Amino acid sequence: GDPLGKDKQMKRIAILGSTGSIGTQTLDVVRANGDIEVVGIAAGRNIDALESQIREFSPKICGVWDEEKAKELAVRVADTDTKIVSGMEGLLEIAVMEGYEILVTAVVGMIGIRPTMAAIEAGKDIALGNKETLVTAGHLIIPLVKEKKVRLLPVDSEHSAIFQCLNGEHGNKIEKILLTASGGPFRGWAREQMKNVQVEDALKHPNWSMGAKLTIDSSTMVNKGLEVMEAKWLFDVGMDDVQVVVQPKSVIHSMVQFEDGAVMAQLGTPDMKLPIQYALYYPERRPMRGDRLDFWSMKEIIFDKPDYENFRGLALAREAGKAGGSVPVVFNAANEFAVAKFLGKKISYLEITDMLEAAMEHHKKIAHPSLDEVLGPPGSCRRPRTGQRPRGTSQPSQRWAWGYARRPPRPRPER
Ligand code: MG
């Protein structure tokens, strides 16, 4: 009954974070190809978007983080066959459900860790669009990926580029990873000049279109710091083997230098759909519409050294990655917390990195944190004086940062 063998070739995926930037672009890739079935979707609370996704893609399950919104959505889509689930249990149910092969993890924050691990346990390949997973739990995820023999397919443009550069290299040793960075909207600025940066300024990224948290992280270069840590885990190299190269136009998406000095680079227009599609069809390259690089109008590619003095977040990320253990967890938690505060206009722009620094200084490192410790160990939480958890934080681990983040940072020694 299937002369074209079409059913056999249907890919089946689930997407956590289907209403966000990576999630919606994943659905664009699904639309453009026509041979991918979306069996599960999940998002935080945007049920308008989820409803239209349910009507367009008919997933078997849809998860909503917010319980109340989940109930509301269940009423709205009662005429469909999609089952509505909620909370972490909902995400886990989607992660381990039968009948799909690739989980796209595109949720922002540490919320992605448990479902990612559950999916690996269930033998699913992971299209990894969530940085926090490897940054904070790489020591737990990587051994699990090896044990379960699943594929960890990078979705982030830089890591996809590195992954593409390694294709066909038959395990040749990496001498150095050259991770490119645009430098963000404040490239070339001194810290002093960044004093009065407003949310609106930081949300303007010169090249890529991304979610708000990621855009702020790009402006502080914390994002690049997280990517260095992520690269360390994904490609099994040391922190010092990952060199950040500023390349303002984001033409080169990253490079790999081998032991004979050869450098392989992946170039392209800044379009996240390419790395997403590459992850979903790996190792096959599918045709994709869109702009192509125009070398004649580009004329030159400019390189620069990263500025660790003025972009403290990048320097602190390196320190965190080198220290390892629970330090990257605290770095990440403090950053999630501080960025939420900045987006809520509660703190100034430079206070983001001040908070990171304070959190790291006051943290006592745990060498091999367990999953529970990564997600928020008992006793590590200092209650704020108001007796309430900070607003807008849903991650227990953010409490790690909370007590520390309120303290003023120790003055930095003069350089
Ligand atoms: Mg990136």
PDB file of N, CA and C in Angstrom, residues 303-345:
ATOM      1  N   PHE A 303      38.536  40.325  11.190  1.00  0.00           N
ATOM      2  CA  PHE A 303      38.710  39.547  12.425  1.00  0.00           C
ATOM      3  C   PHE A 303      39.232  40.431  13.537  1.00  0.00           C
ATOM      4  N   ASP A 304      38.900  40.065  14.768  1.00  0.00           N
ATOM      5  CA  ASP A 304      39.358  40.819  15.923  1.00  0.00           C
ATOM      6  C   ASP A 304      39.509  39.888  17.119  1.00  0.00           C
ATOM      7  N   LYS A 305      40.325  40.334  18.082  1.00  0.00           N
ATOM      8  CA  LYS A 305      40.473  39.578  19.333  1.00  0.00           C
ATOM      9  C   LYS A 305      39.286  39.870  20.232  1.00  0.00           C
ATOM     10  N   PRO A 306      38.851  38.888  21.009  1.00  0.00           N
ATOM     11  CA  PRO A 306      37.789  39.192  21.978  1.00  0.00           C
ATOM     12  C   PRO A 306      38.319  40.099  23.082  1.00  0.00           C
ATOM     13  N   ASP A 307      37.458  40.971  23.584  1.00  0.00           N
ATOM     14  CA  ASP A 307      37.826  41.952  24.601  1.00  0.00           C
ATOM     15  C   ASP A 307      37.391  41.450  25.982  1.00  0.00           C
ATOM     16  N   TYR A 308      38.307  40.758  26.652  1.00  0.00           N
ATOM     17  CA  TYR A 308      37.969  40.161  27.951  1.00  0.00           C
ATOM     18  C   TYR A 308      37.882  41.204  29.064  1.00  0.00           C
ATOM     19  N   GLU A 309      38.504  42.353  28.860  1.00  0.00           N
ATOM     20  CA  GLU A 309      38.487  43.406  29.886  1.00  0.00           C
ATOM     21  C   GLU A 309      37.114  44.051  30.012  1.00  0.00           C
ATOM     22  N   ASN A 310      36.571  44.439  28.877  1.00  0.00           N
ATOM     23  CA  ASN A 310      35.294  45.144  28.893  1.00  0.00           C
ATOM     24  C   ASN A 310      34.094  44.203  28.863  1.00  0.00           C
ATOM     25  N   PHE A 311      34.314  42.986  28.386  1.00  0.00           N
ATOM     26  CA  PHE A 311      33.237  41.999  28.391  1.00  0.00           C
ATOM     27  C   PHE A 311      33.555  40.946  29.439  1.00  0.00           C
ATOM     28  N   ARG A 312      33.336  41.334  30.689  1.00  0.00           N
ATOM     29  CA  ARG A 312      33.697  40.503  31.840  1.00  0.00           C
ATOM     30  C   ARG A 312      32.997  39.144  31.794  1.00  0.00           C
ATOM     31  N   GLY A 313      31.792  39.122  31.238  1.00  0.00           N
ATOM     32  CA  GLY A 313      31.012  37.885  31.200  1.00  0.00           C
ATOM     33  C   GLY A 313      31.752  36.772  30.473  1.00  0.00           C
ATOM     34  N   LEU A 314      32.470  37.147  29.418  1.00  0.00           N
ATOM     35  CA  LEU A 314      33.210  36.155  28.648  1.00  0.00           C
ATOM     36  C   LEU A 314      34.394  35.616  29.451  1.00  0.00           C
ATOM     37  N   ALA A 315      35.080  36.516  30.156  1.00  0.00           N
ATOM     38  CA  ALA A 315      36.209  36.098  30.996  1.00  0.00           C
ATOM     39  C   ALA A 315      35.726  35.207  32.139  1.00  0.00           C
ATOM     40  N   LEU A 316      34.602  35.588  32.734  1.00  0.00           N
ATOM     41  CA  LEU A 316      34.067  34.801  33.852  1.00  0.00           C
ATOM     42  C   LEU A 316      33.612  33.413  33.383  1.00  0.00           C
ATOM     43  N   ALA A 317      33.074  33.355  32.175  1.00  0.00           N
ATOM     44  CA  ALA A 317      32.648  32.070  31.627  1.00  0.00           C
ATOM     45  C   ALA A 317      33.849  31.144  31.448  1.00  0.00           C
ATOM     46  N   ARG A 318      34.955  31.709  30.999  1.00  0.00           N
ATOM     47  CA  ARG A 318      36.175  30.913  30.848  1.00  0.00           C
ATOM     48  C   ARG A 318      36.623  30.369  32.199  1.00  0.00           C
ATOM     49  N   GLU A 319      36.608  31.253  33.203  1.00  0.00           N
ATOM     50  CA  GLU A 319      36.980  30.822  34.563  1.00  0.00           C
ATOM     51  C   GLU A 319      36.050  29.709  35.029  1.00  0.00           C
ATOM     52  N   ALA A 320      34.761  29.889  34.794  1.00  0.00           N
ATOM     53  CA  ALA A 320      33.771  28.894  35.236  1.00  0.00           C
ATOM     54  C   ALA A 320      34.007  27.560  34.539  1.00  0.00           C
ATOM     55  N   GLY A 321      34.254  27.612  33.238  1.00  0.00           N
ATOM     56  CA  GLY A 321      34.472  26.400  32.468  1.00  0.00           C
ATOM     57  C   GLY A 321      35.729  25.664  32.905  1.00  0.00           C
ATOM     58  N   LYS A 322      36.753  26.420  33.241  1.00  0.00           N
ATOM     59  CA  LYS A 322      38.002  25.809  33.697  1.00  0.00           C
ATOM     60  C   LYS A 322      37.838  25.204  35.079  1.00  0.00           C
ATOM     61  N   ALA A 323      37.118  25.907  35.950  1.00  0.00           N
ATOM     62  CA  ALA A 323      36.901  25.399  37.309  1.00  0.00           C
ATOM     63  C   ALA A 323      36.055  24.129  37.273  1.00  0.00           C
ATOM     64  N   GLY A 324      35.068  24.098  36.389  1.00  0.00           N
ATOM     65  CA  GLY A 324      34.221  22.915  36.238  1.00  0.00           C
ATOM     66  C   GLY A 324      33.360  22.641  37.459  1.00  0.00           C
ATOM     67  N   GLY A 325      32.911  21.383  37.588  1.00  0.00           N
ATOM     68  CA  GLY A 325      32.048  21.006  38.707  1.00  0.00           C
ATOM     69  C   GLY A 325      30.790  21.850  38.731  1.00  0.00           C
ATOM     70  N   SER A 326      30.476  22.409  39.887  1.00  0.00           N
ATOM     71  CA  SER A 326      29.238  23.174  40.021  1.00  0.00           C
ATOM     72  C   SER A 326      29.413  24.643  39.614  1.00  0.00           C
ATOM     73  N   VAL A 327      30.640  25.068  39.298  1.00  0.00           N
ATOM     74  CA  VAL A 327      30.854  26.496  39.010  1.00  0.00           C
ATOM     75  C   VAL A 327      30.095  26.958  37.747  1.00  0.00           C
ATOM     76  N   PRO A 328      30.124  26.189  36.644  1.00  0.00           N
ATOM     77  CA  PRO A 328      29.315  26.606  35.486  1.00  0.00           C
ATOM     78  C   PRO A 328      27.819  26.650  35.798  1.00  0.00           C
ATOM     79  N   VAL A 329      27.377  25.797  36.725  1.00  0.00           N
ATOM     80  CA  VAL A 329      25.958  25.798  37.111  1.00  0.00           C
ATOM     81  C   VAL A 329      25.616  27.137  37.754  1.00  0.00           C
ATOM     82  N   VAL A 330      26.484  27.576  38.649  1.00  0.00           N
ATOM     83  CA  VAL A 330      26.258  28.833  39.353  1.00  0.00           C
ATOM     84  C   VAL A 330      26.373  30.011  38.387  1.00  0.00           C
ATOM     85  N   PHE A 331      27.357  29.933  37.508  1.00  0.00           N
ATOM     86  CA  PHE A 331      27.526  30.970  36.490  1.00  0.00           C
ATOM     87  C   PHE A 331      26.231  31.105  35.683  1.00  0.00           C
ATOM     88  N   ASN A 332      25.734  29.972  35.219  1.00  0.00           N
ATOM     89  CA  ASN A 332      24.550  29.984  34.378  1.00  0.00           C
ATOM     90  C   ASN A 332      23.304  30.438  35.146  1.00  0.00           C
ATOM     91  N   ALA A 333      23.176  29.934  36.378  1.00  0.00           N
ATOM     92  CA  ALA A 333      22.004  30.285  37.183  1.00  0.00           C
ATOM     93  C   ALA A 333      22.006  31.781  37.505  1.00  0.00           C
ATOM     94  N   ALA A 334      23.163  32.294  37.857  1.00  0.00           N
ATOM     95  CA  ALA A 334      23.264  33.712  38.167  1.00  0.00           C
ATOM     96  C   ALA A 334      22.930  34.548  36.941  1.00  0.00           C
ATOM     97  N   ASN A 335      23.363  34.051  35.773  1.00  0.00           N
ATOM     98  CA  ASN A 335      23.086  34.788  34.539  1.00  0.00           C
ATOM     99  C   ASN A 335      21.598  34.775  34.194  1.00  0.00           C
ATOM    100  N   GLU A 336      20.963  33.601  34.312  1.00  0.00           N
ATOM    101  CA  GLU A 336      19.517  33.528  34.039  1.00  0.00           C
ATOM    102  C   GLU A 336      18.779  34.512  34.936  1.00  0.00           C
ATOM    103  N   PHE A 337      19.183  34.514  36.183  1.00  0.00           N
ATOM    104  CA  PHE A 337      18.546  35.377  37.174  1.00  0.00           C
ATOM    105  C   PHE A 337      18.770  36.854  36.845  1.00  0.00           C
ATOM    106  N   ALA A 338      20.026  37.194  36.573  1.00  0.00           N
ATOM    107  CA  ALA A 338      20.370  38.597  36.330  1.00  0.00           C
ATOM    108  C   ALA A 338      19.730  39.115  35.041  1.00  0.00           C
ATOM    109  N   VAL A 339      19.712  38.290  34.008  1.00  0.00           N
ATOM    110  CA  VAL A 339      19.118  38.734  32.739  1.00  0.00           C
ATOM    111  C   VAL A 339      17.609  38.959  32.904  1.00  0.00           C
ATOM    112  N   ALA A 340      16.964  38.067  33.666  1.00  0.00           N
ATOM    113  CA  ALA A 340      15.528  38.260  33.933  1.00  0.00           C
ATOM    114  C   ALA A 340      15.303  39.589  34.658  1.00  0.00           C
ATOM    115  N   LYS A 341      16.176  39.874  35.609  1.00  0.00           N
ATOM    116  CA  LYS A 341      16.075  41.140  36.359  1.00  0.00           C
ATOM    117  C   LYS A 341      16.292  42.341  35.429  1.00  0.00           C
ATOM    118  N   PHE A 342      17.279  42.214  34.547  1.00  0.00           N
ATOM    119  CA  PHE A 342      17.563  43.316  33.621  1.00  0.00           C
ATOM    120  C   PHE A 342      16.396  43.518  32.653  1.00  0.00           C
ATOM    121  N   LEU A 343      15.855  42.414  32.120  1.00  0.00           N
ATOM    122  CA  LEU A 343      14.718  42.519  31.196  1.00  0.00           C
ATOM    123  C   LEU A 343      13.504  43.122  31.903  1.00  0.00           C
ATOM    124  N   GLY A 344      13.405  42.861  33.212  1.00  0.00           N
ATOM    125  CA  GLY A 344      12.319  43.442  34.005  1.00  0.00           C
ATOM    126  C   GLY A 344      12.653  44.845  34.494  1.00  0.00           C
ATOM    127  N   LYS A 345      13.774  45.375  34.025  1.00  0.00           N
ATOM    128  CA  LYS A 345      14.242  46.731  34.343  1.00  0.00           C
ATOM    129  C   LYS A 345      14.454  46.933  35.849  1.00  0.00           C
TER     130      LYS A 345
END
